[in-house]
Amino acid sequence: YTSILDGFAENGQLLSEYKECYAKLSRAEAELSTLREELKEKSLMVDILTHQIKEIDNARLCADDEDEKLEKLRIKIKSAERTAKSRKIVYKALYQNDKGYSAAYLLERASQALSQIADIVDGAPDMIRRLEEYRYDLIDIAESVNSALDLGFDGDPTEKLNQIEPRLNILDRLKKKYGATIAEIKEFKKDAAIKLKKYTDSDETLSELEALIKRLTIETKTAADRLHESRIKAAKTLSDEIISTLRYLDMPKVKFV
């Protein structure tokens, strides 16, 4: 019936305005309802999020690979006594040896000696080149091993280890709670801060939504009233026209209620 009246009264614009106002009002009411449900746990969630953020901040996280570097250093320190002897043997045997001849030194001497007879030894230049390559490879191995086992700091290894262990314990505890890596822990803190802001701003948001709903309710009622008035007027006009037509058709007793 209303669709007939709207078509007769050409209420397309009024109907569209009413539907738009009603849709906005419905969305705002749904958002307010959701927010009120969330606020039931506001106090608890604010305490939890604040604690989580504070715990992560207190850890003073730096590089994303801090835990990996500390773990490697810890292993080096704990293995230092066992590896020290092997480290010296490798370095002195291959590169520098104050008490004897290293492999690199012997290869250099061999290369120099071979160069003295290069004019009578076939392929001597290639042999010299290979000896030099071997020498550089041995030096590289010696330097690599030495660098790999170097602790990278001066001071008492035991004291350094006593600093590393507690730090790794802190990082391990955070990883069990907030993420498998330091990068994930940082991301967790970022998300927690966003959620906390949402809760701390909720009172202002609640007031804004309530004011919005009040305004939209008035606008929706105004749009509904205009549509209703148009329909009432159209119903009267349409009824009069139909009655007039029926009288013309000799049906004078017909009435619309």
mmCIF file of C-alpha atoms in Angstrom:
data_model
loop_
_atom_site.group_PDB
_atom_site.id
_atom_site.type_symbol
_atom_site.label_atom_id
_atom_site.label_comp_id
_atom_site.label_asym_id
_atom_site.label_seq_id
_atom_site.Cartn_x
_atom_site.Cartn_y
_atom_site.Cartn_z
ATOM 1 C CA TYR A 1 0.000 0.000 0.000
ATOM 2 C CA THR A 2 2.766 2.472 0.944
ATOM 3 C CA SER A 3 4.606 1.730 -2.289
ATOM 4 C CA ILE A 4 1.441 2.716 -4.217
ATOM 5 C CA LEU A 5 1.168 5.959 -2.255
ATOM 6 C CA ASP A 6 4.882 6.731 -2.709
ATOM 7 C CA GLY A 7 4.570 6.170 -6.425
ATOM 8 C CA PHE A 8 1.461 8.298 -6.633
ATOM 9 C CA ALA A 9 2.989 11.116 -4.549
ATOM 10 C CA GLU A 10 6.409 10.830 -6.215
ATOM 11 C CA ASN A 11 8.045 10.370 -2.812
ATOM 12 C CA GLY A 12 11.310 8.968 -4.205
ATOM 13 C CA GLN A 13 13.459 11.786 -2.803
ATOM 14 C CA LEU A 14 11.740 11.789 0.611
ATOM 15 C CA LEU A 15 11.965 7.998 0.865
ATOM 16 C CA SER A 16 15.659 8.031 -0.071
ATOM 17 C CA GLU A 17 16.403 10.692 2.568
ATOM 18 C CA TYR A 18 14.582 8.691 5.236
ATOM 19 C CA LYS A 19 16.387 5.425 4.368
ATOM 20 C CA GLU A 20 19.760 7.180 4.449
ATOM 21 C CA CYS A 21 19.063 8.740 7.870
ATOM 22 C CA TYR A 22 17.773 5.445 9.238
ATOM 23 C CA ALA A 23 20.846 3.538 7.968
ATOM 24 C CA LYS A 24 23.220 6.048 9.598
ATOM 25 C CA LEU A 25 21.284 5.850 12.860
ATOM 26 C CA SER A 26 21.363 2.032 12.820
ATOM 27 C CA ARG A 27 25.129 1.958 12.257
ATOM 28 C CA ALA A 28 25.766 4.444 15.055
ATOM 29 C CA GLU A 29 23.555 2.491 17.471
ATOM 30 C CA ALA A 30 25.334 -0.760 16.599
ATOM 31 C CA GLU A 31 28.729 0.893 17.137
ATOM 32 C CA LEU A 32 27.577 2.275 20.486
ATOM 33 C CA SER A 33 26.297 -1.138 21.555
ATOM 34 C CA THR A 34 29.631 -2.759 20.682
ATOM 35 C CA LEU A 35 31.586 -0.069 22.519
ATOM 36 C CA ARG A 36 29.457 -0.477 25.655
ATOM 37 C CA GLU A 37 30.133 -4.218 25.636
ATOM 38 C CA GLU A 38 33.852 -3.578 25.362
ATOM 39 C CA LEU A 39 33.747 -1.044 28.194
ATOM 40 C CA LYS A 40 32.434 -3.701 30.571
ATOM 41 C CA GLU A 41 36.000 -5.060 30.630
ATOM 42 C CA LYS A 42 37.695 -1.662 30.362
ATOM 43 C CA SER A 43 39.320 -1.557 33.804
ATOM 44 C CA LEU A 44 40.740 -5.066 33.527
ATOM 45 C CA MET A 45 42.003 -4.596 29.964
ATOM 46 C CA VAL A 46 43.618 -1.229 30.750
ATOM 47 C CA ASP A 47 45.535 -2.827 33.640
ATOM 48 C CA ILE A 48 46.628 -5.791 31.483
ATOM 49 C CA LEU A 49 47.708 -3.694 28.497
ATOM 50 C CA THR A 50 49.517 -1.159 30.694
ATOM 51 C CA HIS A 51 51.443 -3.964 32.409
ATOM 52 C CA GLN A 52 52.382 -5.589 29.090
ATOM 53 C CA ILE A 53 53.637 -2.341 27.571
ATOM 54 C CA LYS A 54 55.594 -1.456 30.721
ATOM 55 C CA GLU A 55 57.226 -4.891 30.853
ATOM 56 C CA ILE A 56 58.363 -4.635 27.231
ATOM 57 C CA ASP A 57 59.570 -1.032 27.704
ATOM 58 C CA ASN A 58 61.585 -2.012 30.770
ATOM 59 C CA ALA A 59 63.495 -4.539 28.660
ATOM 60 C CA ARG A 60 64.824 -1.683 26.475
ATOM 61 C CA LEU A 61 64.760 -3.746 23.284
ATOM 62 C CA CYS A 62 67.267 -2.683 20.655
ATOM 63 C CA ALA A 63 68.340 -4.667 17.602
ATOM 64 C CA ASP A 64 66.030 -7.428 16.378
ATOM 65 C CA ASP A 65 68.949 -9.884 16.417
ATOM 66 C CA GLU A 66 70.206 -8.975 19.905
ATOM 67 C CA ASP A 67 69.265 -12.382 21.322
ATOM 68 C CA GLU A 68 71.062 -14.220 18.501
ATOM 69 C CA LYS A 69 74.261 -12.206 19.001
ATOM 70 C CA LEU A 70 74.201 -12.669 22.760
ATOM 71 C CA GLU A 71 73.636 -16.411 22.422
ATOM 72 C CA LYS A 72 76.605 -16.738 20.074
ATOM 73 C CA LEU A 73 78.788 -14.706 22.431
ATOM 74 C CA ARG A 74 77.667 -16.819 25.380
ATOM 75 C CA ILE A 75 78.685 -19.977 23.545
ATOM 76 C CA LYS A 76 82.049 -18.420 22.654
ATOM 77 C CA ILE A 77 82.762 -17.429 26.252
ATOM 78 C CA LYS A 78 81.786 -20.818 27.628
ATOM 79 C CA SER A 79 83.945 -22.500 24.989
ATOM 80 C CA ALA A 80 86.856 -20.062 25.241
ATOM 81 C CA GLU A 81 89.001 -22.223 27.488
ATOM 82 C CA ARG A 82 88.446 -25.303 25.334
ATOM 83 C CA THR A 83 88.997 -23.495 22.017
ATOM 84 C CA ALA A 84 91.917 -21.264 23.038
ATOM 85 C CA LYS A 85 94.550 -23.948 22.464
ATOM 86 C CA SER A 86 93.119 -25.036 19.107
ATOM 87 C CA ARG A 87 92.795 -21.428 18.020
ATOM 88 C CA LYS A 88 96.492 -20.766 18.701
ATOM 89 C CA ILE A 89 97.565 -23.962 16.947
ATOM 90 C CA VAL A 90 95.588 -23.154 13.808
ATOM 91 C CA TYR A 91 96.766 -19.542 13.681
ATOM 92 C CA LYS A 92 100.448 -20.294 14.326
ATOM 93 C CA ALA A 93 100.580 -23.378 12.101
ATOM 94 C CA LEU A 94 99.013 -21.608 9.141
ATOM 95 C CA TYR A 95 100.070 -17.960 9.406
ATOM 96 C CA GLN A 96 102.244 -16.481 12.147
ATOM 97 C CA ASN A 97 104.589 -18.474 14.341
ATOM 98 C CA ASP A 98 107.327 -16.749 16.352
ATOM 99 C CA LYS A 99 108.971 -20.029 17.345
ATOM 100 C CA GLY A 100 108.864 -21.878 14.082
ATOM 101 C CA TYR A 101 107.880 -21.858 10.455
ATOM 102 C CA SER A 102 104.199 -21.485 9.533
ATOM 103 C CA ALA A 103 102.667 -23.060 6.431
ATOM 104 C CA ALA A 104 102.204 -19.600 4.876
ATOM 105 C CA TYR A 105 105.866 -18.778 5.487
ATOM 106 C CA LEU A 106 107.044 -22.060 3.981
ATOM 107 C CA LEU A 107 104.850 -21.548 0.916
ATOM 108 C CA GLU A 108 106.286 -18.051 0.503
ATOM 109 C CA ARG A 109 109.837 -19.428 0.724
ATOM 110 C CA ALA A 110 108.985 -22.157 -1.774
ATOM 111 C CA SER A 111 107.531 -19.580 -4.154
ATOM 112 C CA GLN A 112 110.658 -17.423 -3.864
ATOM 113 C CA ALA A 113 112.925 -20.419 -4.419
ATOM 114 C CA LEU A 114 110.941 -21.563 -7.427
ATOM 115 C CA SER A 115 111.156 -18.105 -8.966
ATOM 116 C CA GLN A 116 114.973 -18.421 -8.862
ATOM 117 C CA ILE A 117 114.844 -21.452 -11.155
ATOM 118 C CA ALA A 118 111.812 -20.476 -13.209
ATOM 119 C CA ASP A 119 113.950 -20.248 -16.333
ATOM 120 C CA ILE A 120 114.735 -23.957 -16.271
ATOM 121 C CA VAL A 121 111.531 -25.440 -14.765
ATOM 122 C CA ASP A 122 108.717 -25.876 -17.218
ATOM 123 C CA GLY A 123 105.451 -24.347 -15.965
ATOM 124 C CA ALA A 124 107.196 -22.542 -13.121
ATOM 125 C CA PRO A 125 105.078 -19.322 -13.406
ATOM 126 C CA ASP A 126 101.860 -21.328 -13.009
ATOM 127 C CA MET A 127 103.335 -23.237 -10.065
ATOM 128 C CA ILE A 128 104.354 -19.973 -8.405
ATOM 129 C CA ARG A 129 100.844 -18.593 -8.926
ATOM 130 C CA ARG A 130 99.317 -21.710 -7.337
ATOM 131 C CA LEU A 131 101.682 -21.520 -4.382
ATOM 132 C CA GLU A 132 100.657 -17.903 -3.832
ATOM 133 C CA GLU A 133 96.967 -18.874 -4.006
ATOM 134 C CA TYR A 134 97.518 -21.651 -1.472
ATOM 135 C CA ARG A 135 99.349 -19.198 0.772
ATOM 136 C CA TYR A 136 96.509 -16.648 0.606
ATOM 137 C CA ASP A 137 93.938 -19.397 1.260
ATOM 138 C CA LEU A 138 95.837 -20.543 4.361
ATOM 139 C CA ILE A 139 96.126 -16.971 5.634
ATOM 140 C CA ASP A 140 92.403 -16.481 5.060
ATOM 141 C CA ILE A 141 91.592 -19.677 6.978
ATOM 142 C CA ALA A 142 93.845 -18.618 9.863
ATOM 143 C CA GLU A 143 92.261 -15.149 10.041
ATOM 144 C CA SER A 144 88.719 -16.542 9.769
ATOM 145 C CA VAL A 145 89.235 -19.032 12.604
ATOM 146 C CA ASN A 146 90.890 -16.367 14.743
ATOM 147 C CA SER A 147 88.056 -13.909 14.094
ATOM 148 C CA ALA A 148 85.337 -16.520 14.693
ATOM 149 C CA LEU A 149 86.733 -17.379 18.123
ATOM 150 C CA ASP A 150 87.544 -13.805 19.131
ATOM 151 C CA LEU A 151 85.275 -12.687 22.001
ATOM 152 C CA GLY A 152 85.184 -9.129 20.708
ATOM 153 C CA PHE A 153 85.665 -7.422 24.055
ATOM 154 C CA ASP A 154 88.323 -6.712 26.662
ATOM 155 C CA GLY A 155 87.856 -7.697 30.261
ATOM 156 C CA ASP A 156 86.895 -10.629 32.417
ATOM 157 C CA PRO A 157 84.903 -13.251 30.416
ATOM 158 C CA THR A 158 83.178 -14.456 33.580
ATOM 159 C CA GLU A 159 81.922 -10.964 34.352
ATOM 160 C CA LYS A 160 80.695 -10.591 30.784
ATOM 161 C CA LEU A 161 78.901 -13.931 31.013
ATOM 162 C CA ASN A 162 77.216 -12.772 34.224
ATOM 163 C CA GLN A 163 75.813 -9.847 32.228
ATOM 164 C CA ILE A 164 74.704 -11.927 29.257
ATOM 165 C CA GLU A 165 72.834 -14.658 31.137
ATOM 166 C CA PRO A 166 70.309 -12.350 32.883
ATOM 167 C CA ARG A 167 69.739 -10.439 29.650
ATOM 168 C CA LEU A 168 68.987 -13.632 27.740
ATOM 169 C CA ASN A 169 66.632 -14.705 30.531
ATOM 170 C CA ILE A 170 64.705 -11.439 30.168
ATOM 171 C CA LEU A 171 64.459 -11.838 26.392
ATOM 172 C CA ASP A 172 63.398 -15.488 26.715
ATOM 173 C CA ARG A 173 60.646 -14.530 29.155
ATOM 174 C CA LEU A 174 59.335 -11.865 26.782
ATOM 175 C CA LYS A 175 59.424 -14.286 23.845
ATOM 176 C CA LYS A 176 57.334 -16.806 25.779
ATOM 177 C CA LYS A 177 54.694 -14.143 26.420
ATOM 178 C CA TYR A 178 54.646 -11.823 23.440
ATOM 179 C CA GLY A 179 56.287 -13.399 20.380
ATOM 180 C CA ALA A 180 58.895 -15.820 19.133
ATOM 181 C CA THR A 181 61.289 -13.046 18.072
ATOM 182 C CA ILE A 182 62.233 -9.556 19.226
ATOM 183 C CA ALA A 183 60.581 -8.140 16.112
ATOM 184 C CA GLU A 184 57.309 -9.878 17.061
ATOM 185 C CA ILE A 185 57.566 -8.558 20.619
ATOM 186 C CA LYS A 186 57.920 -5.013 19.283
ATOM 187 C CA GLU A 187 54.884 -5.539 17.051
ATOM 188 C CA PHE A 188 52.903 -6.871 20.027
ATOM 189 C CA LYS A 189 53.725 -3.721 21.995
ATOM 190 C CA LYS A 190 52.628 -1.549 19.069
ATOM 191 C CA ASP A 191 49.254 -3.340 18.870
ATOM 192 C CA ALA A 192 48.839 -3.172 22.656
ATOM 193 C CA ALA A 193 49.424 0.597 22.592
ATOM 194 C CA ILE A 194 46.725 1.021 19.945
ATOM 195 C CA LYS A 195 44.254 -1.027 22.006
ATOM 196 C CA LEU A 196 45.113 0.897 25.165
ATOM 197 C CA LYS A 197 44.515 4.218 23.422
ATOM 198 C CA LYS A 198 41.155 2.941 22.266
ATOM 199 C CA TYR A 199 40.174 2.167 25.856
ATOM 200 C CA THR A 200 41.544 5.415 27.290
ATOM 201 C CA ASP A 201 39.729 7.416 24.585
ATOM 202 C CA SER A 202 36.524 5.391 25.004
ATOM 203 C CA ASP A 203 34.760 7.944 27.245
ATOM 204 C CA GLU A 204 35.208 10.644 24.640
ATOM 205 C CA THR A 205 34.151 8.253 21.877
ATOM 206 C CA LEU A 206 31.098 7.222 23.897
ATOM 207 C CA SER A 207 30.012 10.836 24.314
ATOM 208 C CA GLU A 208 30.550 11.527 20.629
ATOM 209 C CA LEU A 209 28.464 8.501 19.629
ATOM 210 C CA GLU A 210 25.651 9.416 22.005
ATOM 211 C CA ALA A 211 25.587 12.954 20.596
ATOM 212 C CA LEU A 212 25.643 11.591 17.055
ATOM 213 C CA ILE A 213 22.739 9.228 17.774
ATOM 214 C CA LYS A 214 20.723 12.059 19.315
ATOM 215 C CA ARG A 215 21.250 14.189 16.206
ATOM 216 C CA LEU A 216 20.534 11.310 13.816
ATOM 217 C CA THR A 217 17.366 10.412 15.741
ATOM 218 C CA ILE A 218 16.041 13.926 15.225
ATOM 219 C CA GLU A 219 17.012 13.882 11.537
ATOM 220 C CA THR A 220 15.435 10.453 11.035
ATOM 221 C CA LYS A 221 12.205 11.507 12.769
ATOM 222 C CA THR A 222 12.079 14.688 10.697
ATOM 223 C CA ALA A 223 12.549 12.688 7.483
ATOM 224 C CA ALA A 224 9.913 10.152 8.618
ATOM 225 C CA ASP A 225 7.433 12.933 9.455
ATOM 226 C CA ARG A 226 7.872 14.539 6.028
ATOM 227 C CA LEU A 227 7.341 11.189 4.350
ATOM 228 C CA HIS A 228 4.305 10.446 6.526
ATOM 229 C CA GLU A 229 2.716 13.814 5.787
ATOM 230 C CA SER A 230 3.263 13.312 2.086
ATOM 231 C CA ARG A 231 1.656 9.876 2.264
ATOM 232 C CA ILE A 232 -1.358 11.181 4.225
ATOM 233 C CA LYS A 233 -1.866 13.936 1.693
ATOM 234 C CA ALA A 234 -1.437 11.505 -1.185
ATOM 235 C CA ALA A 235 -3.867 9.032 0.397
ATOM 236 C CA LYS A 236 -6.548 11.728 0.662
ATOM 237 C CA THR A 237 -6.008 12.879 -2.910
ATOM 238 C CA LEU A 238 -5.894 9.327 -4.276
ATOM 239 C CA SER A 239 -9.019 8.363 -2.323
ATOM 240 C CA ASP A 240 -10.921 11.373 -3.672
ATOM 241 C CA GLU A 241 -9.861 10.590 -7.227
ATOM 242 C CA ILE A 242 -10.873 6.929 -6.922
ATOM 243 C CA ILE A 243 -14.250 7.823 -5.399
ATOM 244 C CA SER A 244 -14.822 10.335 -8.153
ATOM 245 C CA THR A 245 -13.991 7.700 -10.733
ATOM 246 C CA LEU A 246 -16.308 5.135 -9.113
ATOM 247 C CA ARG A 247 -19.152 7.640 -9.016
ATOM 248 C CA TYR A 248 -18.575 8.243 -12.637
ATOM 249 C CA LEU A 249 -18.904 4.472 -13.078
ATOM 250 C CA ASP A 250 -22.213 4.596 -11.122
ATOM 251 C CA MET A 251 -20.747 3.133 -7.877
ATOM 252 C CA PRO A 252 -21.597 6.066 -5.516
ATOM 253 C CA LYS A 253 -21.808 4.049 -2.271
ATOM 254 C CA VAL A 254 -18.158 2.924 -2.291
ATOM 255 C CA LYS A 255 -16.010 4.530 0.486
ATOM 256 C CA PHE A 256 -12.326 4.245 1.554
ATOM 257 C CA VAL A 257 -11.478 4.058 5.207
#
